[in-house]
Coordinates of C-alpha atoms in Angstrom, one line a residue:
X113 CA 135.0 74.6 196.5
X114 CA 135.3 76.6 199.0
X115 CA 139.3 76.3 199.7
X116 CA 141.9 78.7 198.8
X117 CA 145.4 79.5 199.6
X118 CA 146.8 82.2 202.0
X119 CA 150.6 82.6 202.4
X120 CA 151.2 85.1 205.4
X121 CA 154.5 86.4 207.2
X122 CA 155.7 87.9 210.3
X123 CA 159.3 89.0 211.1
X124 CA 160.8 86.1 210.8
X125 CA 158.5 83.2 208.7
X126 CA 156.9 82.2 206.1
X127 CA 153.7 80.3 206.5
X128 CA 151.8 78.7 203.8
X129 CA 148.2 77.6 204.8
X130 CA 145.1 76.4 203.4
X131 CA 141.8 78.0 204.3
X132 CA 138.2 76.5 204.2
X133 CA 135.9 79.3 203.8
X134 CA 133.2 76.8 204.6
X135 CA 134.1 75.0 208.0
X136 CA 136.1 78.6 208.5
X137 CA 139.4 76.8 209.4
X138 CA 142.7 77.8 208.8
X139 CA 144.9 74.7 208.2
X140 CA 148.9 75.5 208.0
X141 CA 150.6 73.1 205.6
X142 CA 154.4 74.2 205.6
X143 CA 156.7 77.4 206.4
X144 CA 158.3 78.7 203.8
X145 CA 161.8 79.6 204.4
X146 CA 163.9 83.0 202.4
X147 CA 167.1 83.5 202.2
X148 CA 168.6 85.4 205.1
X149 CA 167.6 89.1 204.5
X150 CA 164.4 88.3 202.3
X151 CA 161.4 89.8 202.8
X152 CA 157.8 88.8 201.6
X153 CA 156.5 91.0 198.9
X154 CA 154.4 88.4 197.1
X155 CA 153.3 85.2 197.0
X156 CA 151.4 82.5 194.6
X157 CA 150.3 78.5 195.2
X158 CA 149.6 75.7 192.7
X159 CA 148.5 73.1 194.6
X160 CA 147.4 71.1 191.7
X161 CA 151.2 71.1 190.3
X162 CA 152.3 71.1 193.5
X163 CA 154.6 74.5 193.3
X164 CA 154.4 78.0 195.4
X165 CA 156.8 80.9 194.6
X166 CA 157.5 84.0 196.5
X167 CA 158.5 87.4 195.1
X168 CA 160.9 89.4 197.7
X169 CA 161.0 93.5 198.8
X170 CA 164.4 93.3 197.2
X171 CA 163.3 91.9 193.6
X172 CA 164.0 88.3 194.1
X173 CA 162.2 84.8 192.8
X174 CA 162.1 82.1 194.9
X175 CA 160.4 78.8 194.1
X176 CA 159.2 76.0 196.1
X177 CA 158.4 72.2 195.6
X178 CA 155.6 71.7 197.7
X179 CA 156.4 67.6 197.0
X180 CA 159.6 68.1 198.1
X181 CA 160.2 64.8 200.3
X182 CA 162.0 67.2 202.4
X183 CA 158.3 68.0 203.6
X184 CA 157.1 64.9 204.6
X185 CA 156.1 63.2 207.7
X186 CA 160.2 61.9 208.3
X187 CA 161.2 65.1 207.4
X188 CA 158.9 67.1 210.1
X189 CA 160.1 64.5 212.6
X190 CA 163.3 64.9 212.5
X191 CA 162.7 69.0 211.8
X192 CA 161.0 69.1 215.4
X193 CA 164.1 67.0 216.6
X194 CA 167.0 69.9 215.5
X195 CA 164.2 72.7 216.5
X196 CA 163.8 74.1 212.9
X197 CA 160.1 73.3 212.9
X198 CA 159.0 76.4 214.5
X199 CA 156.2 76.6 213.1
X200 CA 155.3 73.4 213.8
X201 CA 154.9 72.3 210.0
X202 CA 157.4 71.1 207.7
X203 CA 159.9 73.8 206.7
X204 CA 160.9 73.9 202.8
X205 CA 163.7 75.3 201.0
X206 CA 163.2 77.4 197.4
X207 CA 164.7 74.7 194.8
X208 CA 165.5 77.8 192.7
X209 CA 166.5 81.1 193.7
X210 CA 166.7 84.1 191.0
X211 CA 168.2 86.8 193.6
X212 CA 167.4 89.7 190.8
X213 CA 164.4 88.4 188.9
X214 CA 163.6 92.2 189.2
X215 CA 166.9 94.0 189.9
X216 CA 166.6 95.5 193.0
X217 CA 162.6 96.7 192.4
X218 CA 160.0 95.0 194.7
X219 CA 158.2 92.1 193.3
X220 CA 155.1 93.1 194.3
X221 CA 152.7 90.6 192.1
X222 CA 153.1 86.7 191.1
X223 CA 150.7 84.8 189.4
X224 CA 150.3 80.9 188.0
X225 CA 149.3 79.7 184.4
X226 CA 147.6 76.8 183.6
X227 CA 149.3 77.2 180.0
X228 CA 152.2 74.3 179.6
X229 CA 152.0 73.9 175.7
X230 CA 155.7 76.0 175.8
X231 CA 159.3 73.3 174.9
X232 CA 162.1 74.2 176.7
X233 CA 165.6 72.5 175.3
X234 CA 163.5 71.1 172.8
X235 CA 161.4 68.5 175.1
X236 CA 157.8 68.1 175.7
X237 CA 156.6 69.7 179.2
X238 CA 155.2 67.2 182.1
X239 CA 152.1 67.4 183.7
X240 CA 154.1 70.0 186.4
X241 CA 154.7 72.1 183.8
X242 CA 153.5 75.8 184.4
X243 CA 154.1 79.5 183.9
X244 CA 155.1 82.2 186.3
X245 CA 154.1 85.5 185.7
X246 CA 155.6 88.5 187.7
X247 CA 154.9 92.5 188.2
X248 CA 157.6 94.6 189.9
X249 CA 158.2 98.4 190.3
X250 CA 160.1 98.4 187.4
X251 CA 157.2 98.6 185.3
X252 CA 158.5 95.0 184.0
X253 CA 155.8 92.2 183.7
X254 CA 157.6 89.0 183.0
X255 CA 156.8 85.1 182.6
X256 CA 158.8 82.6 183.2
X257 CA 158.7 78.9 182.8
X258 CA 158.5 75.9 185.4
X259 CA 159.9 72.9 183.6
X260 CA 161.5 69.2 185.1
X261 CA 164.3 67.9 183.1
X262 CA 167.4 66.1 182.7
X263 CA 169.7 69.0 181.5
X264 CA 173.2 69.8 183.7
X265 CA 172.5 72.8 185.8
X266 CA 176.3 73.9 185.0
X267 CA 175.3 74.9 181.6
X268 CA 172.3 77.2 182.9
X269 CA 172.9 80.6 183.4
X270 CA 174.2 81.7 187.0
X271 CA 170.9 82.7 188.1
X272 CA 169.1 80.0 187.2
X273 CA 170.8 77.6 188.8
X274 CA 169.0 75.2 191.5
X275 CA 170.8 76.6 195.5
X276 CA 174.0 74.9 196.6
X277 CA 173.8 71.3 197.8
X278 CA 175.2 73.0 200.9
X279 CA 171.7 75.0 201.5
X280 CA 169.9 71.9 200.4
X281 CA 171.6 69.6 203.1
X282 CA 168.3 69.0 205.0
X283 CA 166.8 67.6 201.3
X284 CA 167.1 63.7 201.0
X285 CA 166.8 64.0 197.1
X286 CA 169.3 66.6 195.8
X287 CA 168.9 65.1 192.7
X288 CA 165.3 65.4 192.0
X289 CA 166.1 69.6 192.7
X290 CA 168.8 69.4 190.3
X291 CA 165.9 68.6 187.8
X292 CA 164.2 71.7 188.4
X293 CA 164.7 74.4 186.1
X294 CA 163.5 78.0 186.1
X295 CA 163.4 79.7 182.9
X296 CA 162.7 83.8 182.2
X297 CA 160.4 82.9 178.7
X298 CA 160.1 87.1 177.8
X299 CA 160.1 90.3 179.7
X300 CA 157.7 93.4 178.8
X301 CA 157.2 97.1 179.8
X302 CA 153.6 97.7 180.4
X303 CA 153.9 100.9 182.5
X304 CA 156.6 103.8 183.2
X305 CA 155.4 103.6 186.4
X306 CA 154.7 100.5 189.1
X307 CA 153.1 96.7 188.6
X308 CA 151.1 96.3 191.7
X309 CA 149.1 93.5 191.2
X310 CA 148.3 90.6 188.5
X311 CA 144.9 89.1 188.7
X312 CA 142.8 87.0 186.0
X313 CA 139.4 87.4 185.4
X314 CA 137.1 85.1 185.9
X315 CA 134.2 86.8 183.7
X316 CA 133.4 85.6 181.1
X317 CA 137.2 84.3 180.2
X318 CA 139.9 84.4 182.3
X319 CA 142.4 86.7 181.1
X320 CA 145.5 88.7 182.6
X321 CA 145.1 92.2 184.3
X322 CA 147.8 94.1 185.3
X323 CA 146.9 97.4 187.9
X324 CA 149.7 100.1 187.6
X325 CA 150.3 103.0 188.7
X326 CA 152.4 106.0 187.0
X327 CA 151.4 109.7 187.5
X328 CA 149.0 109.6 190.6
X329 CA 146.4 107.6 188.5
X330 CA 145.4 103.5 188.7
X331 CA 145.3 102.0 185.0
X332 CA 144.3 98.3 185.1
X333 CA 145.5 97.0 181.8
X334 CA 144.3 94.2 180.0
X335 CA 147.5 92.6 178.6
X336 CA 145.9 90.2 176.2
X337 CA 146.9 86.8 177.5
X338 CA 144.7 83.6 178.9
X339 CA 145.2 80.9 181.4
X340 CA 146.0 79.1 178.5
X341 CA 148.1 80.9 176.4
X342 CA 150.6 82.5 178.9
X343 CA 153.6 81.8 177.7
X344 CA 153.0 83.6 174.3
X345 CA 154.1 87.7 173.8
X346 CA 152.0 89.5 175.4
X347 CA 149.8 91.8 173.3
X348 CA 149.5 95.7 173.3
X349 CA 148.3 96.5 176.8
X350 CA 144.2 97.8 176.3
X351 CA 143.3 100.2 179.4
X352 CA 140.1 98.7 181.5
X353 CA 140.1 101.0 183.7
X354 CA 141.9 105.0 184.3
X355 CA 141.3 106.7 187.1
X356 CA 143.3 109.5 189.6
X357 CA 143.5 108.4 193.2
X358 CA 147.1 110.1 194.3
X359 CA 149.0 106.6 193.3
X360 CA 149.8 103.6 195.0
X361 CA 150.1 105.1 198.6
X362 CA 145.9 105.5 198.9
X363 CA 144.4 102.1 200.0
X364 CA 143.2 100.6 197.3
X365 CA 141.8 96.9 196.2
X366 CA 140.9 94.8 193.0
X367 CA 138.0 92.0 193.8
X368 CA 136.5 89.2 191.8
X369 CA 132.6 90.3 191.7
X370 CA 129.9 88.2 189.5
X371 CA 129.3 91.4 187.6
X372 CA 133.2 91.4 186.8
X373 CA 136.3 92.6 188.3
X374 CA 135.3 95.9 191.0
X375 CA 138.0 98.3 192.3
X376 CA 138.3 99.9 195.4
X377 CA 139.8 102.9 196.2
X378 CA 139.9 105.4 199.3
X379 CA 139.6 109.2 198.6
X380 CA 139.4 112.2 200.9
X381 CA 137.6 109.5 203.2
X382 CA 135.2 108.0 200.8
X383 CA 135.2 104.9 199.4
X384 CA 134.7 105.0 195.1
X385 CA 133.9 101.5 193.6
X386 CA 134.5 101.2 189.9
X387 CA 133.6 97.8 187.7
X388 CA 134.6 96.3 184.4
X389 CA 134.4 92.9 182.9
X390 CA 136.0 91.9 179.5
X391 CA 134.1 90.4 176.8
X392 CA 134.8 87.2 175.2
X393 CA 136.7 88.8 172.2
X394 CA 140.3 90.6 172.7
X395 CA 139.0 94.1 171.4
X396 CA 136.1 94.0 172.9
X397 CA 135.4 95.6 176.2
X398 CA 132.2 95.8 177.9
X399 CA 131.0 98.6 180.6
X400 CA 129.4 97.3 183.4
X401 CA 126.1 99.6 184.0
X402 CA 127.1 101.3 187.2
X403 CA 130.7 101.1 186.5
X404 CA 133.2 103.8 184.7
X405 CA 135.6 103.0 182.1
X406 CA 138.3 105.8 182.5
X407 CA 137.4 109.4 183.5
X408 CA 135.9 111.2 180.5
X409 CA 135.7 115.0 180.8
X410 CA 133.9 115.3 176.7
X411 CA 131.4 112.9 174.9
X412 CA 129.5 113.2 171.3
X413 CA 128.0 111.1 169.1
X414 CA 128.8 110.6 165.7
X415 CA 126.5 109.4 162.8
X416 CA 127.8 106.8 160.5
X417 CA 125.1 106.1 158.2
X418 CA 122.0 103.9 157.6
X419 CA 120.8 105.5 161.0
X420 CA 123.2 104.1 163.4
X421 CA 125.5 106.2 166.0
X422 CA 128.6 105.7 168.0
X423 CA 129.5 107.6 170.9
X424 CA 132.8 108.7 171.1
X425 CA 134.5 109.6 174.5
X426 CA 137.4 112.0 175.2
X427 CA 139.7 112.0 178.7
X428 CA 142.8 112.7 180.7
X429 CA 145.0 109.9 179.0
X430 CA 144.6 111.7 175.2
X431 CA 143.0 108.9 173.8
X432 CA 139.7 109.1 172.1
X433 CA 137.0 105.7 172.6
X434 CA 134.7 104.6 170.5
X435 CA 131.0 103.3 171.9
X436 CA 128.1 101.7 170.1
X437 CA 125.0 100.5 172.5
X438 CA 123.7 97.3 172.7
X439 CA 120.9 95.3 174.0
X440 CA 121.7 92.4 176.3
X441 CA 118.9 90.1 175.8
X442 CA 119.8 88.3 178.8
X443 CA 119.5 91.1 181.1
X444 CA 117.5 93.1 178.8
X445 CA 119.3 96.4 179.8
X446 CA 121.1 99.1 177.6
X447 CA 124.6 98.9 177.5
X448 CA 127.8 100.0 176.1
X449 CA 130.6 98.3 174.3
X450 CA 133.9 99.6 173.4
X451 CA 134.6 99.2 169.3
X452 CA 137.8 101.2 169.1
X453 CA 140.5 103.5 171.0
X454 CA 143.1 105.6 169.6
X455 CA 145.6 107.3 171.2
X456 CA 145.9 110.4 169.6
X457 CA 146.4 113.3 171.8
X458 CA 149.8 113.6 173.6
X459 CA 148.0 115.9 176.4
X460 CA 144.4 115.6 178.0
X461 CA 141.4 115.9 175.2
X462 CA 139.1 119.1 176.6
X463 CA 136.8 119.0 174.5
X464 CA 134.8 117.4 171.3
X465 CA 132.0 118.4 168.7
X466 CA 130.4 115.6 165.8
X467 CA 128.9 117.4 162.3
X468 CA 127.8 114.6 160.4
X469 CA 130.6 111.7 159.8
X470 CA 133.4 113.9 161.3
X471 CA 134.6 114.6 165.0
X472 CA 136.6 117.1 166.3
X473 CA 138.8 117.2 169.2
X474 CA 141.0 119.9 171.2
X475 CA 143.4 119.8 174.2
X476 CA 145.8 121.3 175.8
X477 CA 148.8 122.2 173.6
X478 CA 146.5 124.3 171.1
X479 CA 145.9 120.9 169.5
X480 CA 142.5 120.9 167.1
X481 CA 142.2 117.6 165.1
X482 CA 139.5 116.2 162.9
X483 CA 138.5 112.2 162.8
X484 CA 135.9 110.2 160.4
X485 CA 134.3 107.3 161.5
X486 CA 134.2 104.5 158.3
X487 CA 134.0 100.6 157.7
X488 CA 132.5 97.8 159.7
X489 CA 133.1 97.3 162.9
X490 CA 133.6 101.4 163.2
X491 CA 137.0 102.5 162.6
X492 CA 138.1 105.9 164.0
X493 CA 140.3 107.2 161.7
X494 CA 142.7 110.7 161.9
X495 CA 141.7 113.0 159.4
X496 CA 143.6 116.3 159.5
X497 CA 145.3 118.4 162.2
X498 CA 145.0 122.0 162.5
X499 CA 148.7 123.9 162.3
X500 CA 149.4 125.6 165.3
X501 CA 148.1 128.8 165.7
X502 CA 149.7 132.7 164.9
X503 CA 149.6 135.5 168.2
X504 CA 148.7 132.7 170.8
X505 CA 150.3 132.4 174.2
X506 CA 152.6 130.0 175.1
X507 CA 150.8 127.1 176.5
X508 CA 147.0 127.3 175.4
X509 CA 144.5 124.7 175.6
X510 CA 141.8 124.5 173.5
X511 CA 138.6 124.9 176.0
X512 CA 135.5 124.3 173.4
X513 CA 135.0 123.3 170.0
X514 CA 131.7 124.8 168.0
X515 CA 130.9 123.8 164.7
X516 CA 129.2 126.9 163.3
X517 CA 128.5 126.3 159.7
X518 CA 128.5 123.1 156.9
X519 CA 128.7 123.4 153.9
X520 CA 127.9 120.2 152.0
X521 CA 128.5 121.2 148.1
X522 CA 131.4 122.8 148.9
X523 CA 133.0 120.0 151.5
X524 CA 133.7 122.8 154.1
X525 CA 133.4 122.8 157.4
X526 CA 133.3 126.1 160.0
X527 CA 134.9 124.8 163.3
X528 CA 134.8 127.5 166.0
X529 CA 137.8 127.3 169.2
X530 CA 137.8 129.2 172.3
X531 CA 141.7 129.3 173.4
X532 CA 142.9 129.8 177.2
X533 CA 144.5 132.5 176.4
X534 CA 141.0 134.4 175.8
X535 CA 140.7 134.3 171.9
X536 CA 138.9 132.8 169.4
X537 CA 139.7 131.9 166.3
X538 CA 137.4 130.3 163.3
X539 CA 138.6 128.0 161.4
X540 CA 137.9 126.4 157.9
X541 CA 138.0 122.8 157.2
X542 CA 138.5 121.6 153.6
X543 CA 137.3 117.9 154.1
X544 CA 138.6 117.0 150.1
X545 CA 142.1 118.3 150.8
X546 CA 142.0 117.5 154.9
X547 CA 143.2 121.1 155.5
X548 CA 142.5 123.7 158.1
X549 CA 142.6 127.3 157.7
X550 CA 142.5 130.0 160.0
X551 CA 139.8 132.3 159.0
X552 CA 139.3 134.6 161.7
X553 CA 140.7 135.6 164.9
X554 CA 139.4 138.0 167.9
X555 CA 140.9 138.2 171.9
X556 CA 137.6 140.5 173.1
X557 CA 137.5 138.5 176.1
X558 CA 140.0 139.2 179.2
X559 CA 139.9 136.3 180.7
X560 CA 140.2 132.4 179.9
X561 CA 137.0 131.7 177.0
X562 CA 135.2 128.6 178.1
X563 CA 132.6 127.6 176.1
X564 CA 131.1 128.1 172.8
X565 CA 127.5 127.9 171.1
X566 CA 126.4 128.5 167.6
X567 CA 122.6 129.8 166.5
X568 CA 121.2 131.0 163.1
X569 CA 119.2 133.8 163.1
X570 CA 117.9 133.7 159.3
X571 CA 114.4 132.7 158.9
X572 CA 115.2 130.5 155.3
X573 CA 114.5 127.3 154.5
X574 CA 117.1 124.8 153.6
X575 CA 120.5 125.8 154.2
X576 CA 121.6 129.4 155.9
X577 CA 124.3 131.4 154.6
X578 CA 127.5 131.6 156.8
X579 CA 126.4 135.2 157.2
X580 CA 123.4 134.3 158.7
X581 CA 124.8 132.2 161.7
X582 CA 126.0 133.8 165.0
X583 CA 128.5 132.9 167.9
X584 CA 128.2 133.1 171.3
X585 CA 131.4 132.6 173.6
X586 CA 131.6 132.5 177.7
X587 CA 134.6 133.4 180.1
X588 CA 135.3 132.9 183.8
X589 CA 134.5 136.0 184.4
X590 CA 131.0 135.4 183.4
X591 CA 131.2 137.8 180.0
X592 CA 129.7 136.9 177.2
X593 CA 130.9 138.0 173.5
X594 CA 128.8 137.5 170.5
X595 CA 130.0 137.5 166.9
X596 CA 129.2 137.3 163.6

């Protein structure tokens, strides 16, 4: 406890150290040395296997036997003798180099797995075993595999070939090296944009996150893999975490917290924290009170029977969440736990309205869309789109959805939309054929409609007539239209 690794460069070297956060020392145990040309971009240590590897600026993979024999006392001896040892620690060689691990992107993220339950030419691993898993700006996230064998190195592919015994003339053991074998396992797209950083979580199960950036916006993925699974496929990427902070430029970090993992990012000189943890399950996601899940602009709650509600959330990325609340009886607070996500917008949801079972949901691109919530765990599920709409501008967005009248004999459902384009139209939902209907349209307003409310004027009992229900529609110009 208490001692970690730091690998740190200046213009020239490569320095791996061990620090002791508890005497506060800083111990060097050994310079790394790159090819001629390379510079640091990343940077990972297994002490326990005995391995560090370095990701370049230029996209390239270097690892490093941190037993080399190369490294030990004889070696630094006779390093200080020919004045390589300018460090004053043993210098080591990579034992593999893969000069375009990542084409010609920056490898900006490594990270170790524990996970050595992979074969590789049909052998059992050893105890060194490991994985390797790397981020680049390529948008690439790939694992590789560490394995010592027996194999001829002039059957591997170019790349993966242990460095000339000419570079590796300082080495007393070229043969061990020759054993050494580097091995891409898969490669996956997980963003269109960058892979800044791979981290696992350490509460309550440590599992891979990836933070990306694509579109001036930080999405920390969870990419469904643990410590001790890492050499499987990795599963569809779930997003933690969505927020806009003008991209990768703005200082930003990702910390280790006991509440979870907490994000840091500098804005328009201010400093906004967010947190989130993952749950022991791999479709499970819990928000940490305090923290933000992704940036929601709409929220309603839908009823799904025997007196129990989900909240469903609605945001720039197009995809609508699912929420139920639970009670921690640990720390006896309210909380929220993610149930379900669908991504079913292609632009950002502006707005959403529950009647009953059924959601609706509108964004930009004129799209109106119904949803039903059914089975156990809560499903959301899509259930009819509205066609686009006659006499509208080119461009819309749907600003607010209403829902003005339900009939429950007849399965219909009056939706109200106000459009950008300053109209509104009604529209009538047939929830037995799944089937929208334009039923009315008006542009009174001269400006862009923004918001929408319903109210019933008729003094009956049980359930008013459409007739008897009124609408009442805002602009930005502050007008207010009322209809009927």
């Amino acid at each position: 406890g208490g001692l970690f690794d730091m690998v740190s460069s200046d213009s020239l070297t490569v320095v791996w150290s061990v620090v002791d956060s508890v005497a506060g020392t800083c111990t060097k145990k050994a310079e790394l040395v790159l090819p001629p040309g390379c510079q640091l971009a990343s940077a990972a240590v297994d002490r326990e296997r005995g391995w560090a590897v370095v990701g370049s600026a230029n996209g390239g993979l270097y690892l490093f036997d941190l037993r080399d024999p190369a490294s030990g006392a004889a070696a630094a001896a006779a390093a200080a003798d020919t004045a390589q040892d300018v460090c004053g620690v043993p210098a080591i060689d990579p034992c593999v180099c893969w000069a375009r691990a990542h084409g010609k992107h920056r490898l900006s993220s490594v990270a170790f797995a524990s996970d050595s339950s992979f074969s590789l030419c049909g052998r059992a691993s050893s105890a060194r075993s490991c994985v390797v898993l790397t981020g680049g700006r390529d948008g690439l996230v790939q694992q590789f595999a560490v394995h010592i064998g027996n194999e001829d190195n002039t059957a591997m592919p170019e790349e993966q070939r242990p460095l000339p015994k000419a570079v590796q003339s300082a080495r007393s053991l070229d043969d061990l090296h020759q054993k050494i074998v580097l091995t891409r396992i898969r490669s996956d797209r997980v963003t269109r944009g960058w892979v800044e950083q791979l981290i696992w979580t350490t509460v309550p199960q440590r599992r891979l996150v990836a933070v990306t950036f694509h579109g001036k916006r930080l999405v920390a993925l969870d990419l469904g893999i643990t410590q001790s699974d890492a050499s499987q496929p990795l599963h569809a990427p779930v997003v933690l975490l969505s927020l806009v902070c003008a991209g990768g430029s703005k200082p930003w970090q990702l910390l280790h917290t006991p509440q979870g993992v907490r994000v840091g990012v500098v804005m328009r000189s201010q400093l906004r924290t967010h947190t989130f943890a993952s749950a022991s399950s791999a479709c499970t996601r819990v928000l940490v009170p305090g923290g933000c899940a992704t940036e929601s602009r709409c929220v309603a709650v839908v009823r799904i029977g025997g007196g129990a509600v989900v909240v469903a959330t609605g945001g720039d990325d197009g995809c609508v969440r699912l929420f139920h609340s639970i009670n921690s009886i640990d720390r006896m607070e309210q909380q929220q736990q993610l149930i379900g996500a669908v991504q079913c917008h292609t632009s950002a949801i502006r707005c959403m309205r529950a009647s009953g079972a059924y959601l609706f949901t509108g964004g930009s691109k004129c799209e109106l869309r119904s949803w039903t919530v059914v089975g156990q765990p809560p499903l959301l599920v899509e259930h009819a789109r509205a066609p686009p709409p006659l006499l509208i501008a080119n461009g819309a967005r749907v600003m607010d959805i209403c829902v003005v009248h339900a009939e429950t004999a007849n399965a219909v459902i009056h939706v109200a939309a106000a459009y950008s384009d300053a109209s509104i139209r009604l529209w009538r939902l047939d929830t037995k054929r799944k089937r929208f209907v334009c039923v009315a349209y008006d542009a009174a307003h001269t400006h862009c409609a923004l918001s929408l409310a319903s109210f019933c004027c008729s003094g009956d009992e049980g359930q008013p007539p459409l007739a008897a229900w009124w609408l009442v529609s805002g602009a930005t110009n502050g007008q207010l239209a009322f209809w009927n």
